[in-house]
Backbone as a printed PyTorch tensor [residue, N CA C, xyz], in Angstrom:
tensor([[[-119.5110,  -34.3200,   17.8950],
         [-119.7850,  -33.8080,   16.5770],
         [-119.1580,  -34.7740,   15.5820]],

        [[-120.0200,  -35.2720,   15.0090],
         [-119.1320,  -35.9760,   13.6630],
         [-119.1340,  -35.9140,   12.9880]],

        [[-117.5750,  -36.1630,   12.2130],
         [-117.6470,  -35.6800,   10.5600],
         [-117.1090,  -37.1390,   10.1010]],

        [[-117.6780,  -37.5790,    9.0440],
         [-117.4990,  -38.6710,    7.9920],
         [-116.6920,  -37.9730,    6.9960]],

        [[-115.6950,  -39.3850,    6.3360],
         [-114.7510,  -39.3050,    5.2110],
         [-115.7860,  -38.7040,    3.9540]],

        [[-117.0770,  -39.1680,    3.9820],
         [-117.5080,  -38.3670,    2.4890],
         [-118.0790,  -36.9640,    3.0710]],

        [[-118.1580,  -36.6480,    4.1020],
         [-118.3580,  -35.5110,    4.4390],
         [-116.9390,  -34.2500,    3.8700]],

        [[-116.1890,  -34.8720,    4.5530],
         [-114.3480,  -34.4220,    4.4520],
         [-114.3660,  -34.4810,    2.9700]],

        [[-114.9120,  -35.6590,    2.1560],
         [-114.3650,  -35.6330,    0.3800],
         [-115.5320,  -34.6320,   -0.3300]],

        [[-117.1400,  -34.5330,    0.0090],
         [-117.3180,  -33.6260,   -0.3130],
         [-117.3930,  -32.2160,   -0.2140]],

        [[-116.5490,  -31.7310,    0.6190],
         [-116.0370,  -30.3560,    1.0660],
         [-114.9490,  -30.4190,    0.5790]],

        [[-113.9380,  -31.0740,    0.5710],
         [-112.8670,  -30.7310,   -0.6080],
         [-113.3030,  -30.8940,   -1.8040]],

        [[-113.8240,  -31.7000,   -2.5850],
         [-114.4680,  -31.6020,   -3.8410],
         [-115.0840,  -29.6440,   -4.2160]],

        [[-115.5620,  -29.0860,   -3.2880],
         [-116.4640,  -28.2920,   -3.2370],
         [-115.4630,  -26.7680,   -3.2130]],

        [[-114.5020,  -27.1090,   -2.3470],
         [-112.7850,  -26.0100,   -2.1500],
         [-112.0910,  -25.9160,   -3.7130]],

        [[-111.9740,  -27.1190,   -4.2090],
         [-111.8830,  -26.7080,   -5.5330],
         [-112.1870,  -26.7880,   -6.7040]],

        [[-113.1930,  -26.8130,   -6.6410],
         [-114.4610,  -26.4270,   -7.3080],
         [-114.4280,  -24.7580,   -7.6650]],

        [[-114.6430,  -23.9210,   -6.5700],
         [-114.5600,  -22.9300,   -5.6440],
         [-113.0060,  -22.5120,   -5.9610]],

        [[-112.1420,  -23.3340,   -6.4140],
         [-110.1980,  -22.8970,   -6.3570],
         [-109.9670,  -22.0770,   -4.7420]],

        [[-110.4160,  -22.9210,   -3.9390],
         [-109.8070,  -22.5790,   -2.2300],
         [-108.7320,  -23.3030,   -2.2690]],

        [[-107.9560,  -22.9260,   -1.8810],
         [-106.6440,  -23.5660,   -1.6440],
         [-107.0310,  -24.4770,   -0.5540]],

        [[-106.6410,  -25.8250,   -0.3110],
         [-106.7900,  -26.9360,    0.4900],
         [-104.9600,  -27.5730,    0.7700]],

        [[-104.6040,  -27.3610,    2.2960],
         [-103.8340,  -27.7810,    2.6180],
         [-103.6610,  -28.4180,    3.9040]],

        [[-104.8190,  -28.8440,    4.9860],
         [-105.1250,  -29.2020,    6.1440],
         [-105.4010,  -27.6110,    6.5970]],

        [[-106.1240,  -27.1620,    5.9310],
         [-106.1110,  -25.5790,    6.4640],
         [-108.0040,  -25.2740,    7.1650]],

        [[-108.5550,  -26.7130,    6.6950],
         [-110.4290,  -26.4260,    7.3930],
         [-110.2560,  -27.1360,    8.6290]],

        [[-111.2700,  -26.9560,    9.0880],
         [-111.9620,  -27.6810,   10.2850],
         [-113.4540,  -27.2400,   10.2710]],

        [[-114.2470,  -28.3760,   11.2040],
         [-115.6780,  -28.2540,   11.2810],
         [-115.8090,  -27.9760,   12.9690]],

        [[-116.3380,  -26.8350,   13.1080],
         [-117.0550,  -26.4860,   14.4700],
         [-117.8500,  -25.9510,   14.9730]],

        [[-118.2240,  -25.7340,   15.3940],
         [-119.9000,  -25.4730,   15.8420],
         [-119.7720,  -23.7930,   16.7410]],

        [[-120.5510,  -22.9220,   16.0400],
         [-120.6260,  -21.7730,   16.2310],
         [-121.1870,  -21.5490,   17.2120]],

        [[-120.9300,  -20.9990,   18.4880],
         [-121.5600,  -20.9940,   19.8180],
         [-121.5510,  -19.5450,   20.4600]],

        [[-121.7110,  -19.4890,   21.7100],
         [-121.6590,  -18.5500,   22.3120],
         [-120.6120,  -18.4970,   23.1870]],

        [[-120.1860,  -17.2590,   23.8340],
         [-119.5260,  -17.0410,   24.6450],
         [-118.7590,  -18.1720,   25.7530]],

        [[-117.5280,  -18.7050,   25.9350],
         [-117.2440,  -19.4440,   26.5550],
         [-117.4800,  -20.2480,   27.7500]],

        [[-117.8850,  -19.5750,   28.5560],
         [-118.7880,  -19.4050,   30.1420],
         [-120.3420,  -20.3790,   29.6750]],

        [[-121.1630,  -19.9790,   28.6450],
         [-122.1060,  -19.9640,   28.1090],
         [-122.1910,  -21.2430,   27.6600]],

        [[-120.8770,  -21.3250,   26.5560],
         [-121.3640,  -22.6730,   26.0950],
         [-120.8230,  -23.4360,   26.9690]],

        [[-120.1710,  -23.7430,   27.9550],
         [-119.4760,  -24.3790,   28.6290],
         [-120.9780,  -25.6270,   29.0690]],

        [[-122.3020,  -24.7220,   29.7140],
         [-123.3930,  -25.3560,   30.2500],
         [-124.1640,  -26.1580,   28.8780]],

        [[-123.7970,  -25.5110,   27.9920],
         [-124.9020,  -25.9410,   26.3920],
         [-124.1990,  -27.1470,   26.0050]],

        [[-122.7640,  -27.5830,   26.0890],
         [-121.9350,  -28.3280,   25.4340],
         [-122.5490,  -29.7960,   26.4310]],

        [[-122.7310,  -29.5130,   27.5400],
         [-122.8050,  -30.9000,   27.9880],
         [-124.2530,  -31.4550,   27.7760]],

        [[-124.9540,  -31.1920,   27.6240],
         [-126.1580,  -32.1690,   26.4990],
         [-126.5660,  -31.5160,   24.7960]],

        [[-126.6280,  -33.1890,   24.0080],
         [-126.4190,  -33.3850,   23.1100],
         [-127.6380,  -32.5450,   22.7670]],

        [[-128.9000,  -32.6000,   23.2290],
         [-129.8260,  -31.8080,   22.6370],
         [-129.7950,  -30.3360,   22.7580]],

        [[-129.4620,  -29.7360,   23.3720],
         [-129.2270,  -28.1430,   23.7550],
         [-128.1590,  -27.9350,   22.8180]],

        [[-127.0980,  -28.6540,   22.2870],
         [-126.2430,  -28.4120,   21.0870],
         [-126.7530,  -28.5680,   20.0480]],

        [[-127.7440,  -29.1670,   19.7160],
         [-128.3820,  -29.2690,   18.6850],
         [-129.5470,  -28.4600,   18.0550]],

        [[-130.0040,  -27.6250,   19.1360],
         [-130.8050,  -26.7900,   19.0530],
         [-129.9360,  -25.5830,   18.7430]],

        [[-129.2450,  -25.1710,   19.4730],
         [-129.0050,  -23.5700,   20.1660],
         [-127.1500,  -23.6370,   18.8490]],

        [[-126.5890,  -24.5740,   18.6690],
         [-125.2060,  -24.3750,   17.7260],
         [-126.0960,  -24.3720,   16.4200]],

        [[-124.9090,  -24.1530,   15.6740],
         [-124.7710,  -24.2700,   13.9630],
         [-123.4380,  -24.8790,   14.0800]],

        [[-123.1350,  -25.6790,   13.4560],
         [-122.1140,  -26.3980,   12.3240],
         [-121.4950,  -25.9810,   11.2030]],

        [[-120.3290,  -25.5710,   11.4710],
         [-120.1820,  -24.2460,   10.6430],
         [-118.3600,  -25.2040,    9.9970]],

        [[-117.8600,  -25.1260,    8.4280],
         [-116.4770,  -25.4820,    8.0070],
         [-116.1000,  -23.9710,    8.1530]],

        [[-114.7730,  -24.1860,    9.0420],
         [-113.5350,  -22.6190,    8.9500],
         [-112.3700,  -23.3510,    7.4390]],

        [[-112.3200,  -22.4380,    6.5510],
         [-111.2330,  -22.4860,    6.1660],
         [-110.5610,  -21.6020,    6.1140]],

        [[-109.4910,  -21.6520,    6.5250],
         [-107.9860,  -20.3790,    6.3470],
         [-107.7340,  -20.5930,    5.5030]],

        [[-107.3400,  -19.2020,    4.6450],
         [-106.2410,  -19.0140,    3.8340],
         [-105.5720,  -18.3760,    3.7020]],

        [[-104.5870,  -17.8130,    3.0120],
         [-103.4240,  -16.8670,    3.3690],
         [-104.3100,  -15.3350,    3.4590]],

        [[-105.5530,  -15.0230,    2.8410],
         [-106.0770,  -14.1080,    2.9750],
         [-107.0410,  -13.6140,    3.9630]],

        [[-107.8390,  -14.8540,    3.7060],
         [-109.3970,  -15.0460,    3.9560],
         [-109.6680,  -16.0170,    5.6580]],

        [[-110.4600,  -15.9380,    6.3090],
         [-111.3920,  -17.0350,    6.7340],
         [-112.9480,  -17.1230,    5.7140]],

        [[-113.0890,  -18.5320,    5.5090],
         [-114.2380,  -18.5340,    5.0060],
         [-114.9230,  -19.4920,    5.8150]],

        [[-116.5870,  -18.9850,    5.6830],
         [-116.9990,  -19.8000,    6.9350],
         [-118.2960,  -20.1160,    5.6930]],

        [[-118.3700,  -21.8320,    6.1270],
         [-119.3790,  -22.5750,    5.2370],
         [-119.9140,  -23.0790,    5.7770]],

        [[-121.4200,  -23.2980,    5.7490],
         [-122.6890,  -24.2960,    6.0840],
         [-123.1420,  -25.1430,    4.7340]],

        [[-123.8400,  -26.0090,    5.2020],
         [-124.0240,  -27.1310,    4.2890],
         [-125.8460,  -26.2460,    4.1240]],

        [[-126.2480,  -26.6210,    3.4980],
         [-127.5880,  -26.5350,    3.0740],
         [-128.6310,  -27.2520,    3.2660]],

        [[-130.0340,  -27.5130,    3.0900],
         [-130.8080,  -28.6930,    3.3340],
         [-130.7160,  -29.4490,    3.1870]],

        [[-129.6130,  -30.2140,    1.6920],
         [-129.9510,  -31.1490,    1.1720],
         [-128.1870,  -31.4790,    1.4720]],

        [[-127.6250,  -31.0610,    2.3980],
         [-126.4250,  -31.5770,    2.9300],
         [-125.0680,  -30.5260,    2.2440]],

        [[-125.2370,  -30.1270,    1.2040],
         [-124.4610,  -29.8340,    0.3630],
         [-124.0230,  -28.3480,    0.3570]],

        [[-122.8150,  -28.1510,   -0.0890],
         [-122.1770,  -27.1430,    0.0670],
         [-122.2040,  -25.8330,   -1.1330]],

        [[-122.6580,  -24.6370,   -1.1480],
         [-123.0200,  -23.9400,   -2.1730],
         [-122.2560,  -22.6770,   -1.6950]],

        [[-122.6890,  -21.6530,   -2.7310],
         [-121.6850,  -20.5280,   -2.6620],
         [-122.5940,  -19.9380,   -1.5230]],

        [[-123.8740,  -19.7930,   -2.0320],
         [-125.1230,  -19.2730,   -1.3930],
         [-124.5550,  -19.3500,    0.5620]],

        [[-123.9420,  -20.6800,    0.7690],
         [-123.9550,  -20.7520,    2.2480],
         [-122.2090,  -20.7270,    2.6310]],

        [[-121.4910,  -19.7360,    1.6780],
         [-120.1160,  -19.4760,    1.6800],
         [-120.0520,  -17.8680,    2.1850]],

        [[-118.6780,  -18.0150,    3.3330],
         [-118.9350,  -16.3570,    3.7670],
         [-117.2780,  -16.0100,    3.8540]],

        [[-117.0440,  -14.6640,    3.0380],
         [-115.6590,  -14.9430,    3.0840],
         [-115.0530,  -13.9930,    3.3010]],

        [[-114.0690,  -14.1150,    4.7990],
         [-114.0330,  -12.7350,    5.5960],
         [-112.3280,  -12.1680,    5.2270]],

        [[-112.3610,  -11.3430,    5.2200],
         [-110.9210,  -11.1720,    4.9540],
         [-109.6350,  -10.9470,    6.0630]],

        [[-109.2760,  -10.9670,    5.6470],
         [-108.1550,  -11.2290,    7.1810],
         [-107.7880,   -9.5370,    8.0250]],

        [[-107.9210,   -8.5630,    7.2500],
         [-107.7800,   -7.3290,    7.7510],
         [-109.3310,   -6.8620,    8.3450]],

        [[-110.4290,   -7.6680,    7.7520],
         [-111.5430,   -7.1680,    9.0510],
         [-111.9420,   -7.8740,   10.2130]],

        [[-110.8060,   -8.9050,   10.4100],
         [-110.4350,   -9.6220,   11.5290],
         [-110.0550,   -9.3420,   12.8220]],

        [[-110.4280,   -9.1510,   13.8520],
         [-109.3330,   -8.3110,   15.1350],
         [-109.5370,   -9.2610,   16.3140]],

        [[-108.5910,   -9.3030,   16.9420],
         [-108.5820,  -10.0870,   17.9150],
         [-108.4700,  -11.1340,   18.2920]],

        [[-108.3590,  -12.0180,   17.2200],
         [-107.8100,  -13.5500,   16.8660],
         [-107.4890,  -14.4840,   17.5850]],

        [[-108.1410,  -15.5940,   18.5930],
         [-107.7020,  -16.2280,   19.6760],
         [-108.2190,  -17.4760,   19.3670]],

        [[-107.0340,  -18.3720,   19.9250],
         [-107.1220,  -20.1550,   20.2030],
         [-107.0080,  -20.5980,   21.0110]],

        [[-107.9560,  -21.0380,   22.0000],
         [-107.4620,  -21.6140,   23.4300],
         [-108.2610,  -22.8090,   23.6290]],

        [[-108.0510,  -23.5790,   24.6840],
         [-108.4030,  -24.7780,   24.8500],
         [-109.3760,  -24.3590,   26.3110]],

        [[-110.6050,  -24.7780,   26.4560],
         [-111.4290,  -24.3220,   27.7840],
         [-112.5110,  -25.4380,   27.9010]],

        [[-112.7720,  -25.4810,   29.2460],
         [-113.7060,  -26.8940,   29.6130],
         [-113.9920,  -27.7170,   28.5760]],

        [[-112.8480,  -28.3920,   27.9210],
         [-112.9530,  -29.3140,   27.1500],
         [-112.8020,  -29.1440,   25.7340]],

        [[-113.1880,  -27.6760,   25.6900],
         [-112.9430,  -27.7100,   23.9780],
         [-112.2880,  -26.5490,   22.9220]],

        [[-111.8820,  -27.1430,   22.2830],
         [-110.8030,  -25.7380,   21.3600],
         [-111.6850,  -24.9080,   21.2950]],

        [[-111.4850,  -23.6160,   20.9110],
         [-112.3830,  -22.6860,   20.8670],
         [-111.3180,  -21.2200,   19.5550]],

        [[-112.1240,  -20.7870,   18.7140],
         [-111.7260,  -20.3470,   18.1890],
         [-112.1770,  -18.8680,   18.0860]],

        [[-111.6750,  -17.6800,   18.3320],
         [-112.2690,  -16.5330,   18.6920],
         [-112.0330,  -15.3780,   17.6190]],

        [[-112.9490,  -14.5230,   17.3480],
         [-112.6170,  -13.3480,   16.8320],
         [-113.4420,  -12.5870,   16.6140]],

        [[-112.8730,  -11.3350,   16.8530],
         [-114.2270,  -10.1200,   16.3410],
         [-114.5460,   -9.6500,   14.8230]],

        [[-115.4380,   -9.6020,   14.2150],
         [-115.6580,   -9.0880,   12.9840],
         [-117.1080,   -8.2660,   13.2700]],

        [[-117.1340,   -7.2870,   12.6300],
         [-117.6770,   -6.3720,   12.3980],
         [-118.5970,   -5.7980,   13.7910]],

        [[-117.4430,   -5.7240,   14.2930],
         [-117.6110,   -5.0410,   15.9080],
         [-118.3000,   -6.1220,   16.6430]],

        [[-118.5010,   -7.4260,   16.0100],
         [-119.3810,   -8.6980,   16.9630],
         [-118.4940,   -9.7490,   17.4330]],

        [[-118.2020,  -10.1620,   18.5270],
         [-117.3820,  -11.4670,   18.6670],
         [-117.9900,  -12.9570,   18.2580]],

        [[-117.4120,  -13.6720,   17.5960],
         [-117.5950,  -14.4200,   17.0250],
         [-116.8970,  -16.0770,   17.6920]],

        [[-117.6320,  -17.3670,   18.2420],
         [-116.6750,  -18.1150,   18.3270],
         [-117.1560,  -19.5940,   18.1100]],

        [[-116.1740,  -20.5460,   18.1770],
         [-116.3630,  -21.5880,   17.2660],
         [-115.6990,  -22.8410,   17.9550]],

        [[-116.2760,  -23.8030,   18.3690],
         [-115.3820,  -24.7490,   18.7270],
         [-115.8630,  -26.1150,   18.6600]],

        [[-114.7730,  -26.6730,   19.0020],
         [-114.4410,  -27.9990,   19.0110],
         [-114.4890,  -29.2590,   19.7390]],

        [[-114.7530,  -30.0820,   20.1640],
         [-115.1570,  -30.9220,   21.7720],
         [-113.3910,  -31.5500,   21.3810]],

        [[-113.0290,  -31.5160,   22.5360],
         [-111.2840,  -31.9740,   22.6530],
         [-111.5110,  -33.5870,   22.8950]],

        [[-112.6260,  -34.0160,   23.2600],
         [-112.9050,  -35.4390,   24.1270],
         [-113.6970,  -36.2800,   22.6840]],

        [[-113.1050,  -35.6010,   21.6380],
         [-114.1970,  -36.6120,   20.1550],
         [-113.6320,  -37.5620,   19.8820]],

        [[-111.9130,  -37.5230,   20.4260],
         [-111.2890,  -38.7370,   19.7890],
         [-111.3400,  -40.2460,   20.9240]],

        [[-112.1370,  -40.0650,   21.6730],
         [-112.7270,  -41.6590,   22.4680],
         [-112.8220,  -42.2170,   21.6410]],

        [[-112.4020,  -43.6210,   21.9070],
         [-112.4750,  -44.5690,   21.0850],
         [-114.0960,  -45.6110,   21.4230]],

        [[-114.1870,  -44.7320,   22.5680],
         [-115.7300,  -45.8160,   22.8350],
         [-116.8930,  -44.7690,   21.9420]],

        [[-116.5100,  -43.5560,   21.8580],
         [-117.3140,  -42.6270,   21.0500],
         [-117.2810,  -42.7020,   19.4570]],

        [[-115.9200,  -43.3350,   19.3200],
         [-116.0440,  -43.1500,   17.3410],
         [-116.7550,  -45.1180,   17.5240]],

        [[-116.4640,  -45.7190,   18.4240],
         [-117.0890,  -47.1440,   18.2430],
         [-118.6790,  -46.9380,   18.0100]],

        [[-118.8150,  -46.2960,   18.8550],
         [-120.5480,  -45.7970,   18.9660],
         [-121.1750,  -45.1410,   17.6970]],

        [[-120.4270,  -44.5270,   17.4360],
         [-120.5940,  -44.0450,   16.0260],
         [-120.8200,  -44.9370,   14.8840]],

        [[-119.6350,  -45.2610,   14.3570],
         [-119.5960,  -46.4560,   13.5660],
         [-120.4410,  -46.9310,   14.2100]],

        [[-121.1210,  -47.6630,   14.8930],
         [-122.0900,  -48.3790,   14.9670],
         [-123.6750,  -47.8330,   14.5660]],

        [[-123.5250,  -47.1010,   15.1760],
         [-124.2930,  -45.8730,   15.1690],
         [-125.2950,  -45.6330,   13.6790]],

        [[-124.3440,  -45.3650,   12.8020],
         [-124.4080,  -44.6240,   11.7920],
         [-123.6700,  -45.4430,   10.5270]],

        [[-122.9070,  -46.1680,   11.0400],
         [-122.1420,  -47.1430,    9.6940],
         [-121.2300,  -46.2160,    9.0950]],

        [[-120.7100,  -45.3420,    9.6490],
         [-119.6020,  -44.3470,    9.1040],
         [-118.1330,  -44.1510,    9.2700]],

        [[-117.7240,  -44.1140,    9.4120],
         [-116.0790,  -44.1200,    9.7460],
         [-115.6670,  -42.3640,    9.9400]],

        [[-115.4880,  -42.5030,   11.2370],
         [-115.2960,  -40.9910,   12.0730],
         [-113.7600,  -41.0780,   10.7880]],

        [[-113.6910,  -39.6390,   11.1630],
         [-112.1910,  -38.8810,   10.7300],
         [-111.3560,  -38.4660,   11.3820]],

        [[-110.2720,  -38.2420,   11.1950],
         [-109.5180,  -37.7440,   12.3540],
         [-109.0160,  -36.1850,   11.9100]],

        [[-109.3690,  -35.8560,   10.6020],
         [-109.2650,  -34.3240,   10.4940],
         [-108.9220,  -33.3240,   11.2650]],

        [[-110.1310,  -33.1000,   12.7200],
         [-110.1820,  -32.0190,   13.4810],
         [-109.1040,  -31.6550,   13.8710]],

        [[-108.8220,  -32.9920,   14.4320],
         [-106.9740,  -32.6030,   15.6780],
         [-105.8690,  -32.3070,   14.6950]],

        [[-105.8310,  -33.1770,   13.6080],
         [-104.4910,  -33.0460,   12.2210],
         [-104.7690,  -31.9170,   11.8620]],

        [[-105.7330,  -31.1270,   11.4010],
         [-106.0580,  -30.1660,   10.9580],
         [-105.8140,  -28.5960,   11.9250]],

        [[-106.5230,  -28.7600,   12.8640],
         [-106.2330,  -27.7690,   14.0690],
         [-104.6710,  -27.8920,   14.3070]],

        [[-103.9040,  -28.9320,   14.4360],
         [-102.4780,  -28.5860,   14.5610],
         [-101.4070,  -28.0850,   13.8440]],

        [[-101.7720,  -28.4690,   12.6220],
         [-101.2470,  -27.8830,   11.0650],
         [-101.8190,  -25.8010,   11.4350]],

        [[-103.1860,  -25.9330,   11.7130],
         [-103.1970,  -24.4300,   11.7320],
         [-102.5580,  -23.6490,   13.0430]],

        [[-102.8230,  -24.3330,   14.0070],
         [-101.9330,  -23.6800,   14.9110],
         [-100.3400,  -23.4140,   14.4320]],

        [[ -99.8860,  -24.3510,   14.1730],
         [ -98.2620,  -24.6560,   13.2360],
         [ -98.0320,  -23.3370,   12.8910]],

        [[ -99.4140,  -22.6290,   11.5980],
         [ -99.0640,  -21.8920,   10.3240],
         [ -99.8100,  -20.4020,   11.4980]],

        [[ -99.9860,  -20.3190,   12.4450],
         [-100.7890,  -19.6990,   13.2820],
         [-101.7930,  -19.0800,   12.8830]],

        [[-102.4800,  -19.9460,   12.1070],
         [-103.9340,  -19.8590,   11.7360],
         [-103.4270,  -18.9050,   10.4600]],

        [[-103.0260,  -19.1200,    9.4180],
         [-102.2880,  -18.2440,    8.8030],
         [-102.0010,  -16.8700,    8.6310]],

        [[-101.3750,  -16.7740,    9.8180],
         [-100.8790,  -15.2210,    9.9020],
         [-102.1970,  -14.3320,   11.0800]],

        [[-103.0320,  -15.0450,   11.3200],
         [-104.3210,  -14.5450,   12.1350],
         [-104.0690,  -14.4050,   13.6800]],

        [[-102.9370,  -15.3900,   14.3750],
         [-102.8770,  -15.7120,   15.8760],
         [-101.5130,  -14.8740,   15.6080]],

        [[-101.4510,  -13.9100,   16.3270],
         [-100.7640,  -13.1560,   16.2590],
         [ -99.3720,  -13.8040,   17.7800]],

        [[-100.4660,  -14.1290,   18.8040],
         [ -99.7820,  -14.4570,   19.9130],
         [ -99.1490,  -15.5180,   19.8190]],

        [[ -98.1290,  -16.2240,   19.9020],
         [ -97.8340,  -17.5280,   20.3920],
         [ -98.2880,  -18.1810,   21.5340]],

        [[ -98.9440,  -17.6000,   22.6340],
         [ -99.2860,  -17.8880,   23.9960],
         [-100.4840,  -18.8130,   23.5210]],

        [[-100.6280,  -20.1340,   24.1880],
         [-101.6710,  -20.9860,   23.8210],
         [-102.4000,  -21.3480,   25.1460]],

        [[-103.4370,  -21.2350,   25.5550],
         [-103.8520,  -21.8080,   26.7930],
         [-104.6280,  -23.2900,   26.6430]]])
């Protein structure tokens, strides 16, 4: 999954815009299914591309807000969803066949979100940059560790990390 520096500058541009508080508190991950599930979908690029969405998490001391970009790339209120932290239950971060995974139930539906742990290859961001002429980011991991740190703010109730 890749995210570019103007990807990263126009989503913060867009946080406060919006007055979201921005403190290494987003990440970009791809909304999937059940762990077991995506485990088979994650290993080709086209079955992720079909069957995920690409979804920015931002925490905040209140909220998760969950953002999609729009047709034309760009970030609007229209594709802003902003959940509050008390209709949250069940709150989980674990690491599984390869990739962070971010869990929770809202409105009686489980919900989850993750991450490929294997993005930071260096033969993969080479490929890229080549690829695409972009310069990968290193956000995901800085970002995911800062929230684990703050435990997703106030959301990971457990300390237990798998």
């Amino acid at each position: 999954m890749h995210w570019t520096i103007e990807e990263a500058a126009q989503l913060e541009r867009f946080l406060r815009r919006e007055n979201i508080e921005i403190n290494h508190n987003y990440v970009r991950m791809e909304k999937g299914y059940r762990p077991s599930f995506h485990a088979i979908v994650a290993f080709s690029w086209q079955l992720r591309h079909l069957l995920l969405d690409t979804y920015f998490l931002v925490f905040t001391s209140s909220q998760v807000i969950l953002l999609t970009q729009n047709e034309q790339h760009e970030f609007t209120r229209v594709n802003l969803e902003a959940i509050d932290h008390e209709a949250i239950h069940h709150f989980s971060f674990t690491r599984r066949y390869g990739y962070y995974c971010v869990s929770f139930v809202y409105q009686q539906e489980a919900v989850y979100f993750y991450l490929s742990d294997w993005w930071s290859s260096k033969l993969i961001d080479k490929a890229i940059k080549k690829l695409t002429g972009s310069e990968k980011i290193r956000y995901p991991r800085k970002n995911l560790r800062y929230l684990r740190e703050c435990r997703f703010m106030g959301l990971l109730e457990d300390e237990n990390y798998e």
